[in-house]
Amino acid sequence: MVSADIARSLQELEDPSATHHDKAAAYKRLLDKIVSSTTSPDLTSDLGAFINSILGDNLGIVAARPLLGTAVESIKTLPDLDSRIKAGTTALSSLESRIVSFEEQDAQLREMLADAYTQREEYIEAAKVLQGIQLESSQRRVPDDHKVGTWIRICRLYLEEDDTTSAESYLNRAKNLRHKVNNPELVLGFQLSEARILDARWKFPEASQAYHSFSFSPVLDEEERTRALSSAITCAVLSPAGPSRSRALAKLYKDERAPQVPEFGILEKMFLDRLLSPEEVSRFSESLSPHQLAQTSDGSTVLAKAVIEHNLLSVSKLYDNVGVDELANLLGLDADKAESYAARMLEQGRIAGSIDQIDRVIFFEGVEARGERFSADQRRSTAARELRMWDARVQGVAEELERVASMIQLHHPVCRESCA
């Protein structure tokens, strides 16, 4: 409720007989009086009544704009967060019907409200307030840097609530003007937002690359660069096993900063194609975000799937062949699921080999991943070469056996005669 003193003063200022010059000065003095009473229970109501009054017909637009700007600055200085939000929301409602004439002040008010909502960790509300800013307007010229900065801020607010769909829509807007932006902080903000969206959408190979590039920025302090490197390693670990992930792991393993981060242990094991134990996986999972522990279509988690595929790839490099049941024991799965994982990776060309479903044995071909998928022709060529090598070995054994038999007959003629 508006205090009686302020209501009376506003009524006097709205008197048509007062001059515009006198009104503007009087309004300024009244505003100073209102904001000086920070402990008044009617503070937000008084500010709302003041803003409604200056937006009325008794003041011209030219006189009202600076007064409204001063009122917005006064709201920013309120010590109580709830009072700031309440006064700002009331002011926005008053501006709604006249926003075309006060776009600059409306933008300032919305940015102030977004700051307040962010402090209260109400990120969706903060994003919605910023969405109302008129960035494409004929009434004022908005620099490209300011447009991109606002869109990136909205994007990052939505990411705080894991709303990647809304976040990506605003990132795409910023992407269209990215080439016009030279502000290093905005460029970094864009790169980080892009990496987080790729991460949230389970595009882990691309996210790892984005985080790793981000970690080299000289604008960031050491702690932020280390955090970005950790995120890059985490995304690389969660990537599907295969040549693409092998390249990412090699790049990160060779980074001289890698041993400083907690994820280095699992990075080293994966790079060296060692089997991961359940205990190591459990420790690593404690540092993951909720979306990185989400379930996939087959009921397993993103981490579990990545670990199974890695261990299967490691098995393919340790053994020439393995029984389906033995593979299931190594992977900690039932036999059918182990065979299903192997079949899918063979079909996708991430490992080379074949499955003998009659004898329930998986044969791996000793071909080192060169960075591309194995085509059907490559698999046939490899199989033919392996077959020729097998024939050559059999022929070599037969020839050696014949040579040994000839030497026995030469040195032991009795045997030759008795044999005859």
GROMACS .gro file of C-alpha atoms in nm:
model
  420
    1MET     CA    1   0.000   0.000   0.000
    2VAL     CA    2   0.128   0.347  -0.091
    3SER     CA    3   0.215   0.561   0.209
    4ALA     CA    4  -0.013   0.862   0.264
    5ASP     CA    5   0.274   1.113   0.238
    6ILE     CA    6   0.393   0.984  -0.100
    7ALA     CA    7   0.037   0.955  -0.233
    8ARG     CA    8  -0.027   1.318  -0.141
    9SER     CA    9   0.297   1.436  -0.303
   10LEU     CA   10   0.219   1.248  -0.625
   11GLN     CA   11  -0.128   1.395  -0.636
   12GLU     CA   12   0.020   1.744  -0.613
   13LEU     CA   13   0.270   1.669  -0.892
   14GLU     CA   14  -0.008   1.542  -1.117
   15ASP     CA   15  -0.181   1.879  -1.091
   16PRO     CA   16  -0.203   2.017  -1.448
   17SER     CA   17  -0.122   2.371  -1.331
   18ALA     CA   18   0.242   2.286  -1.245
   19THR     CA   19   0.506   2.349  -1.515
   20HIS     CA   20   0.699   2.060  -1.674
   21HIS     CA   21   1.028   2.197  -1.544
   22ASP     CA   22   0.897   2.220  -1.189
   23LYS     CA   23   0.745   1.873  -1.215
   24ALA     CA   24   1.069   1.708  -1.326
   25ALA     CA   25   1.268   1.863  -1.042
   26ALA     CA   26   0.995   1.782  -0.789
   27TYR     CA   27   0.974   1.421  -0.908
   28LYS     CA   28   1.350   1.388  -0.864
   29ARG     CA   29   1.331   1.514  -0.507
   30LEU     CA   30   1.040   1.282  -0.432
   31LEU     CA   31   1.232   0.982  -0.567
   32ASP     CA   32   1.528   1.067  -0.343
   33LYS     CA   33   1.288   1.077  -0.051
   34ILE     CA   34   1.135   0.740  -0.136
   35VAL     CA   35   1.467   0.551  -0.176
   36SER     CA   36   1.610   0.708   0.140
   37SER     CA   37   1.344   0.522   0.342
   38THR     CA   38   1.493   0.176   0.288
   39THR     CA   39   1.329   0.036   0.601
   40SER     CA   40   0.979   0.152   0.507
   41PRO     CA   41   0.732  -0.137   0.460
   42ASP     CA   42   0.571   0.064   0.178
   43LEU     CA   43   0.896   0.109  -0.018
   44THR     CA   44   0.810  -0.113  -0.316
   45SER     CA   45   0.453   0.022  -0.331
   46ASP     CA   46   0.582   0.380  -0.324
   47LEU     CA   47   0.828   0.308  -0.606
   48GLY     CA   48   0.552   0.146  -0.810
   49ALA     CA   49   0.322   0.445  -0.761
   50PHE     CA   50   0.607   0.681  -0.854
   51ILE     CA   51   0.678   0.496  -1.180
   52ASN     CA   52   0.308   0.481  -1.268
   53SER     CA   53   0.288   0.856  -1.214
   54ILE     CA   54   0.582   0.952  -1.437
   55LEU     CA   55   0.451   0.721  -1.710
   56GLY     CA   56   0.116   0.901  -1.705
   57ASP     CA   57   0.007   1.184  -1.931
   58ASN     CA   58   0.114   1.459  -1.693
   59LEU     CA   59   0.483   1.432  -1.802
   60GLY     CA   60   0.627   1.428  -2.152
   61ILE     CA   61   0.840   1.140  -2.280
   62VAL     CA   62   1.153   1.354  -2.286
   63ALA     CA   63   1.117   1.442  -1.917
   64ALA     CA   64   0.998   1.094  -1.815
   65ARG     CA   65   1.289   0.895  -1.963
   66PRO     CA   66   1.569   1.026  -1.736
   67LEU     CA   67   1.340   1.002  -1.433
   68LEU     CA   68   1.256   0.639  -1.516
   69GLY     CA   69   1.626   0.564  -1.567
   70THR     CA   70   1.703   0.714  -1.224
   71ALA     CA   71   1.419   0.507  -1.072
   72VAL     CA   72   1.567   0.187  -1.222
   73GLU     CA   73   1.908   0.273  -1.076
   74SER     CA   74   1.740   0.332  -0.740
   75ILE     CA   75   1.575  -0.010  -0.751
   76LYS     CA   76   1.917  -0.167  -0.817
   77THR     CA   77   2.048  -0.019  -0.491
   78LEU     CA   78   1.775  -0.170  -0.273
   79PRO     CA   79   1.950  -0.393  -0.017
   80ASP     CA   80   1.674  -0.655   0.000
   81LEU     CA   81   1.660  -0.898  -0.293
   82ASP     CA   82   1.287  -0.959  -0.261
   83SER     CA   83   1.218  -0.584  -0.263
   84ARG     CA   84   1.425  -0.546  -0.579
   85ILE     CA   85   1.231  -0.821  -0.756
   86LYS     CA   86   0.894  -0.694  -0.640
   87ALA     CA   87   0.965  -0.332  -0.737
   88GLY     CA   88   1.116  -0.438  -1.070
   89THR     CA   89   0.821  -0.663  -1.157
   90THR     CA   90   0.577  -0.382  -1.074
   91ALA     CA   91   0.775  -0.140  -1.291
   92LEU     CA   92   0.774  -0.387  -1.584
   93SER     CA   93   0.397  -0.419  -1.561
   94SER     CA   94   0.363  -0.040  -1.571
   95LEU     CA   95   0.593  -0.020  -1.875
   96GLU     CA   96   0.418  -0.290  -2.070
   97SER     CA   97   0.175  -0.062  -2.252
   98ARG     CA   98   0.439   0.206  -2.330
   99ILE     CA   99   0.745  -0.005  -2.399
  100VAL     CA  100   0.799   0.144  -2.747
  101SER     CA  101   0.879   0.483  -2.590
  102PHE     CA  102   1.099   0.343  -2.312
  103GLU     CA  103   1.291   0.052  -2.466
  104GLU     CA  104   1.627   0.153  -2.314
  105GLN     CA  105   1.483   0.178  -1.962
  106ASP     CA  106   1.290  -0.148  -2.010
  107ALA     CA  107   1.616  -0.325  -2.106
  108GLN     CA  108   1.795  -0.185  -1.798
  109LEU     CA  109   1.510  -0.297  -1.576
  110ARG     CA  110   1.507  -0.650  -1.722
  111GLU     CA  111   1.884  -0.688  -1.683
  112MET     CA  112   1.854  -0.580  -1.319
  113LEU     CA  113   1.574  -0.830  -1.260
  114ALA     CA  114   1.775  -1.106  -1.429
  115ASP     CA  115   2.065  -1.035  -1.191
  116ALA     CA  116   1.829  -1.061  -0.893
  117TYR     CA  117   1.671  -1.387  -1.012
  118THR     CA  118   2.018  -1.531  -1.079
  119GLN     CA  119   2.123  -1.449  -0.724
  120ARG     CA  120   1.822  -1.650  -0.605
  121GLU     CA  121   1.918  -1.930  -0.848
  122GLU     CA  122   1.588  -1.893  -1.034
  123TYR     CA  123   1.755  -1.932  -1.371
  124ILE     CA  124   1.445  -1.994  -1.583
  125GLU     CA  125   1.281  -1.676  -1.453
  126ALA     CA  126   1.600  -1.482  -1.524
  127ALA     CA  127   1.609  -1.617  -1.881
  128LYS     CA  128   1.243  -1.532  -1.942
  129VAL     CA  129   1.295  -1.174  -1.822
  130LEU     CA  130   1.591  -1.128  -2.058
  131GLN     CA  131   1.393  -1.271  -2.349
  132GLY     CA  132   1.165  -0.966  -2.331
  133ILE     CA  133   1.445  -0.722  -2.423
  134GLN     CA  134   1.386  -0.562  -2.762
  135LEU     CA  135   1.716  -0.628  -2.944
  136GLU     CA  136   1.580  -0.578  -3.297
  137SER     CA  137   1.422  -0.234  -3.283
  138SER     CA  138   1.384   0.076  -3.497
  139GLN     CA  139   1.375   0.296  -3.187
  140ARG     CA  140   1.734   0.235  -3.076
  141ARG     CA  141   2.052   0.087  -3.219
  142VAL     CA  142   2.174  -0.218  -3.032
  143PRO     CA  143   2.543  -0.312  -3.096
  144ASP     CA  144   2.613  -0.666  -3.218
  145ASP     CA  145   2.828  -0.734  -2.910
  146HIS     CA  146   2.533  -0.651  -2.683
  147LYS     CA  147   2.297  -0.874  -2.882
  148VAL     CA  148   2.535  -1.169  -2.873
  149GLY     CA  149   2.610  -1.110  -2.503
  150THR     CA  150   2.239  -1.117  -2.417
  151TRP     CA  151   2.172  -1.433  -2.621
  152ILE     CA  152   2.469  -1.613  -2.469
  153ARG     CA  153   2.357  -1.513  -2.120
  154ILE     CA  154   2.008  -1.653  -2.187
  155CYS     CA  155   2.167  -1.970  -2.325
  156ARG     CA  156   2.380  -2.020  -2.015
  157LEU     CA  157   2.083  -1.959  -1.785
  158TYR     CA  158   1.885  -2.234  -1.958
  159LEU     CA  159   2.187  -2.464  -1.935
  160GLU     CA  160   2.187  -2.420  -1.558
  161GLU     CA  161   1.847  -2.593  -1.562
  162ASP     CA  162   1.956  -2.849  -1.826
  163ASP     CA  163   1.709  -2.707  -2.081
  164THR     CA  164   1.934  -2.771  -2.381
  165THR     CA  165   1.658  -2.717  -2.639
  166SER     CA  166   1.594  -2.356  -2.534
  167ALA     CA  167   1.966  -2.297  -2.478
  168GLU     CA  168   2.056  -2.417  -2.827
  169SER     CA  169   1.797  -2.191  -2.992
  170TYR     CA  170   1.965  -1.882  -2.842
  171LEU     CA  171   2.314  -2.013  -2.915
  172ASN     CA  172   2.212  -2.045  -3.281
  173ARG     CA  173   2.108  -1.680  -3.281
  174ALA     CA  174   2.446  -1.582  -3.143
  175LYS     CA  175   2.617  -1.805  -3.401
  176ASN     CA  176   2.479  -1.592  -3.685
  177LEU     CA  177   2.662  -1.284  -3.551
  178ARG     CA  178   2.969  -1.454  -3.409
  179HIS     CA  179   3.191  -1.341  -3.696
  180LYS     CA  180   3.111  -0.978  -3.609
  181VAL     CA  181   3.217  -1.010  -3.244
  182ASN     CA  182   3.573  -0.933  -3.135
  183ASN     CA  183   3.518  -0.936  -2.759
  184PRO     CA  184   3.732  -1.226  -2.622
  185GLU     CA  185   3.498  -1.284  -2.327
  186LEU     CA  186   3.197  -1.320  -2.556
  187VAL     CA  187   3.386  -1.561  -2.781
  188LEU     CA  188   3.481  -1.770  -2.476
  189GLY     CA  189   3.124  -1.761  -2.351
  190PHE     CA  190   3.005  -1.888  -2.687
  191GLN     CA  191   3.264  -2.169  -2.694
  192LEU     CA  192   3.180  -2.281  -2.342
  193SER     CA  193   2.805  -2.277  -2.410
  194GLU     CA  194   2.858  -2.477  -2.728
  195ALA     CA  195   3.069  -2.734  -2.542
  196ARG     CA  196   2.810  -2.768  -2.264
  197ILE     CA  197   2.528  -2.821  -2.515
  198LEU     CA  198   2.727  -3.089  -2.699
  199ASP     CA  199   2.801  -3.249  -2.362
  200ALA     CA  200   2.434  -3.241  -2.256
  201ARG     CA  201   2.327  -3.393  -2.590
  202TRP     CA  202   2.572  -3.684  -2.545
  203LYS     CA  203   2.787  -3.570  -2.837
  204PHE     CA  204   3.090  -3.648  -2.626
  205PRO     CA  205   3.365  -3.659  -2.895
  206GLU     CA  206   3.273  -3.308  -3.016
  207ALA     CA  207   3.228  -3.182  -2.659
  208SER     CA  208   3.572  -3.314  -2.561
  209GLN     CA  209   3.735  -3.131  -2.849
  210ALA     CA  210   3.550  -2.808  -2.764
  211TYR     CA  211   3.644  -2.826  -2.394
  212HIS     CA  212   4.007  -2.901  -2.480
  213SER     CA  213   4.032  -2.601  -2.712
  214PHE     CA  214   3.867  -2.388  -2.442
  215SER     CA  215   4.125  -2.500  -2.186
  216PHE     CA  216   4.407  -2.327  -2.377
  217SER     CA  217   4.252  -1.979  -2.361
  218PRO     CA  218   4.493  -1.727  -2.203
  219VAL     CA  219   4.195  -1.516  -2.091
  220LEU     CA  220   4.095  -1.779  -1.834
  221ASP     CA  221   4.267  -1.823  -1.501
  222GLU     CA  222   4.451  -2.145  -1.419
  223GLU     CA  223   4.163  -2.299  -1.224
  224GLU     CA  224   3.915  -2.252  -1.509
  225ARG     CA  225   4.157  -2.396  -1.764
  226THR     CA  226   4.212  -2.701  -1.541
  227ARG     CA  227   3.837  -2.746  -1.502
  228ALA     CA  228   3.791  -2.732  -1.879
  229LEU     CA  229   4.066  -2.993  -1.925
  230SER     CA  230   3.890  -3.220  -1.674
  231SER     CA  231   3.566  -3.184  -1.869
  232ALA     CA  232   3.750  -3.266  -2.191
  233ILE     CA  233   3.889  -3.588  -2.040
  234THR     CA  234   3.550  -3.684  -1.896
  235CYS     CA  235   3.379  -3.644  -2.234
  236ALA     CA  236   3.656  -3.840  -2.407
  237VAL     CA  237   3.613  -4.126  -2.159
  238LEU     CA  238   3.236  -4.128  -2.222
  239SER     CA  239   3.280  -4.129  -2.601
  240PRO     CA  240   3.201  -4.448  -2.799
  241ALA     CA  241   3.505  -4.673  -2.828
  242GLY     CA  242   3.676  -4.664  -3.165
  243PRO     CA  243   3.935  -4.478  -3.374
  244SER     CA  244   3.780  -4.134  -3.308
  245ARG     CA  245   3.800  -4.179  -2.932
  246SER     CA  246   4.151  -4.324  -2.958
  247ARG     CA  247   4.269  -4.004  -3.128
  248ALA     CA  248   4.103  -3.788  -2.861
  249LEU     CA  249   4.258  -3.994  -2.579
  250ALA     CA  250   4.603  -3.973  -2.739
  251LYS     CA  251   4.576  -3.596  -2.773
  252LEU     CA  252   4.471  -3.552  -2.410
  253TYR     CA  253   4.726  -3.803  -2.276
  254LYS     CA  254   5.006  -3.609  -2.444
  255ASP     CA  255   4.888  -3.283  -2.286
  256GLU     CA  256   5.151  -3.204  -2.023
  257ARG     CA  257   4.882  -3.070  -1.788
  258ALA     CA  258   4.685  -3.396  -1.784
  259PRO     CA  259   4.864  -3.560  -1.485
  260GLN     CA  260   4.744  -3.270  -1.266
  261VAL     CA  261   4.374  -3.357  -1.294
  262PRO     CA  262   4.193  -3.634  -1.099
  263GLU     CA  263   4.068  -3.799  -1.419
  264PHE     CA  264   4.422  -3.879  -1.539
  265GLY     CA  265   4.416  -4.233  -1.393
  266ILE     CA  266   4.123  -4.351  -1.604
  267LEU     CA  267   4.256  -4.155  -1.905
  268GLU     CA  268   4.588  -4.342  -1.885
  269LYS     CA  269   4.422  -4.683  -1.858
  270MET     CA  270   4.198  -4.615  -2.154
  271PHE     CA  271   4.482  -4.478  -2.365
  272LEU     CA  272   4.694  -4.787  -2.291
  273ASP     CA  273   4.396  -5.018  -2.367
  274ARG     CA  274   4.386  -5.167  -2.019
  275LEU     CA  275   4.073  -5.324  -1.876
  276LEU     CA  276   3.884  -5.106  -1.626
  277SER     CA  277   3.775  -5.255  -1.295
  278PRO     CA  278   3.432  -5.183  -1.138
  279GLU     CA  279   3.602  -5.000  -0.849
  280GLU     CA  280   3.778  -4.759  -1.086
  281VAL     CA  281   3.454  -4.696  -1.275
  282SER     CA  282   3.265  -4.635  -0.950
  283ARG     CA  283   3.520  -4.376  -0.832
  284PHE     CA  284   3.505  -4.199  -1.168
  285SER     CA  285   3.123  -4.191  -1.168
  286GLU     CA  286   3.121  -3.984  -0.848
  287SER     CA  287   3.246  -3.680  -1.043
  288LEU     CA  288   2.990  -3.704  -1.326
  289SER     CA  289   2.691  -3.478  -1.387
  290PRO     CA  290   2.335  -3.624  -1.380
  291HIS     CA  291   2.299  -3.620  -1.760
  292GLN     CA  292   2.623  -3.819  -1.790
  293LEU     CA  293   2.470  -4.090  -1.572
  294ALA     CA  294   2.140  -4.103  -1.761
  295GLN     CA  295   2.014  -4.430  -1.907
  296THR     CA  296   2.042  -4.510  -2.277
  297SER     CA  297   1.783  -4.690  -2.491
  298ASP     CA  298   1.910  -5.034  -2.388
  299GLY     CA  299   1.873  -4.959  -2.015
  300SER     CA  300   2.243  -4.907  -1.938
  301THR     CA  301   2.396  -4.574  -1.837
  302VAL     CA  302   2.615  -4.365  -2.065
  303LEU     CA  303   2.916  -4.447  -1.847
  304ALA     CA  304   2.843  -4.821  -1.831
  305LYS     CA  305   2.808  -4.838  -2.209
  306ALA     CA  306   3.134  -4.648  -2.263
  307VAL     CA  307   3.320  -4.877  -2.021
  308ILE     CA  308   3.181  -5.196  -2.175
  309GLU     CA  309   3.281  -5.082  -2.524
  310HIS     CA  310   3.627  -4.983  -2.401
  311ASN     CA  311   3.682  -5.318  -2.227
  312LEU     CA  312   3.563  -5.500  -2.537
  313LEU     CA  313   3.808  -5.301  -2.750
  314SER     CA  314   4.085  -5.385  -2.501
  315VAL     CA  315   3.994  -5.755  -2.516
  316SER     CA  316   4.018  -5.741  -2.897
  317LYS     CA  317   4.377  -5.621  -2.867
  318LEU     CA  318   4.474  -5.875  -2.599
  319TYR     CA  319   4.331  -6.190  -2.762
  320ASP     CA  320   4.311  -6.335  -3.111
  321ASN     CA  321   3.984  -6.502  -3.017
  322VAL     CA  322   3.765  -6.543  -2.712
  323GLY     CA  323   3.461  -6.748  -2.624
  324VAL     CA  324   3.133  -6.562  -2.581
  325ASP     CA  325   3.096  -6.689  -2.223
  326GLU     CA  326   3.452  -6.588  -2.134
  327LEU     CA  327   3.394  -6.243  -2.288
  328ALA     CA  328   3.076  -6.208  -2.081
  329ASN     CA  329   3.277  -6.278  -1.764
  330LEU     CA  330   3.538  -6.019  -1.859
  331LEU     CA  331   3.273  -5.755  -1.932
  332GLY     CA  332   3.051  -5.838  -1.635
  333LEU     CA  333   2.750  -5.911  -1.859
  334ASP     CA  334   2.537  -6.206  -1.956
  335ALA     CA  335   2.644  -6.394  -2.268
  336ASP     CA  336   2.367  -6.264  -2.496
  337LYS     CA  337   2.437  -5.901  -2.413
  338ALA     CA  338   2.814  -5.947  -2.452
  339GLU     CA  339   2.760  -6.100  -2.797
  340SER     CA  340   2.522  -5.816  -2.886
  341TYR     CA  341   2.783  -5.550  -2.795
  342ALA     CA  342   3.050  -5.732  -2.996
  343ALA     CA  343   2.820  -5.770  -3.298
  344ARG     CA  344   2.729  -5.401  -3.295
  345MET     CA  345   3.092  -5.285  -3.274
  346LEU     CA  346   3.191  -5.526  -3.552
  347GLU     CA  347   2.905  -5.404  -3.769
  348GLN     CA  348   2.999  -5.038  -3.709
  349GLY     CA  349   3.361  -5.108  -3.799
  350ARG     CA  350   3.496  -5.005  -3.459
  351ILE     CA  351   3.668  -5.342  -3.419
  352ALA     CA  352   3.761  -5.594  -3.689
  353GLY     CA  353   3.676  -5.961  -3.670
  354SER     CA  354   3.394  -6.212  -3.694
  355ILE     CA  355   3.163  -6.419  -3.474
  356ASP     CA  356   3.129  -6.797  -3.502
  357GLN     CA  357   2.781  -6.841  -3.354
  358ILE     CA  358   2.793  -7.220  -3.382
  359ASP     CA  359   3.107  -7.260  -3.170
  360ARG     CA  360   3.024  -6.937  -2.978
  361VAL     CA  361   3.369  -6.787  -3.042
  362ILE     CA  362   3.460  -6.433  -3.144
  363PHE     CA  363   3.766  -6.394  -3.366
  364PHE     CA  364   3.952  -6.063  -3.368
  365GLU     CA  365   4.166  -5.952  -3.658
  366GLY     CA  366   4.506  -5.808  -3.566
  367VAL     CA  367   4.457  -5.478  -3.748
  368GLU     CA  368   4.555  -5.161  -3.566
  369ALA     CA  369   4.299  -4.882  -3.592
  370ARG     CA  370   4.426  -4.621  -3.833
  371GLY     CA  371   4.162  -4.356  -3.773
  372GLU     CA  372   3.886  -4.481  -4.007
  373ARG     CA  373   3.612  -4.740  -3.991
  374PHE     CA  374   3.683  -5.087  -4.135
  375SER     CA  375   3.500  -5.124  -4.466
  376ALA     CA  376   3.366  -5.454  -4.597
  377ASP     CA  377   3.649  -5.471  -4.853
  378GLN     CA  378   3.908  -5.410  -4.582
  379ARG     CA  379   3.761  -5.688  -4.369
  380ARG     CA  380   3.760  -5.932  -4.663
  381SER     CA  381   4.116  -5.835  -4.753
  382THR     CA  382   4.228  -5.882  -4.395
  383ALA     CA  383   4.052  -6.220  -4.371
  384ALA     CA  384   4.220  -6.338  -4.694
  385ARG     CA  385   4.562  -6.229  -4.568
  386GLU     CA  386   4.508  -6.406  -4.237
  387LEU     CA  387   4.401  -6.721  -4.422
  388ARG     CA  388   4.714  -6.712  -4.641
  389MET     CA  389   4.928  -6.668  -4.329
  390TRP     CA  390   4.754  -6.967  -4.169
  391ASP     CA  391   4.814  -7.181  -4.480
  392ALA     CA  392   5.179  -7.078  -4.481
  393ARG     CA  393   5.215  -7.181  -4.116
  394VAL     CA  394   5.052  -7.520  -4.181
  395GLN     CA  395   5.281  -7.575  -4.481
  396GLY     CA  396   5.584  -7.476  -4.271
  397VAL     CA  397   5.492  -7.727  -3.999
  398ALA     CA  398   5.443  -8.005  -4.258
  399GLU     CA  399   5.777  -7.929  -4.423
  400GLU     CA  400   5.954  -7.923  -4.083
  401LEU     CA  401   5.793  -8.255  -3.991
  402GLU     CA  402   5.910  -8.409  -4.319
  403ARG     CA  403   6.264  -8.275  -4.261
  404VAL     CA  404   6.274  -8.426  -3.909
  405ALA     CA  405   6.151  -8.760  -4.044
  406SER     CA  406   6.423  -8.759  -4.313
  407MET     CA  407   6.694  -8.685  -4.056
  408ILE     CA  408   6.575  -8.971  -3.835
  409GLN     CA  409   6.588  -9.213  -4.125
  410LEU     CA  410   6.935  -9.088  -4.224
  411HIS     CA  411   7.086  -9.134  -3.877
  412HIS     CA  412   6.894  -9.448  -3.786
  413PRO     CA  413   6.888  -9.678  -4.089
  414VAL     CA  414   6.762  -9.971  -3.873
  415CYS     CA  415   6.448  -9.780  -3.822
  416ARG     CA  416   6.424  -9.724  -4.195
  417GLU     CA  417   6.465 -10.099  -4.268
  418SER     CA  418   6.223 -10.207  -3.998
  419CYS     CA  419   5.979  -9.946  -4.115
  420ALA     CA  420   6.013 -10.077  -4.467
   0.00000   0.00000   0.00000
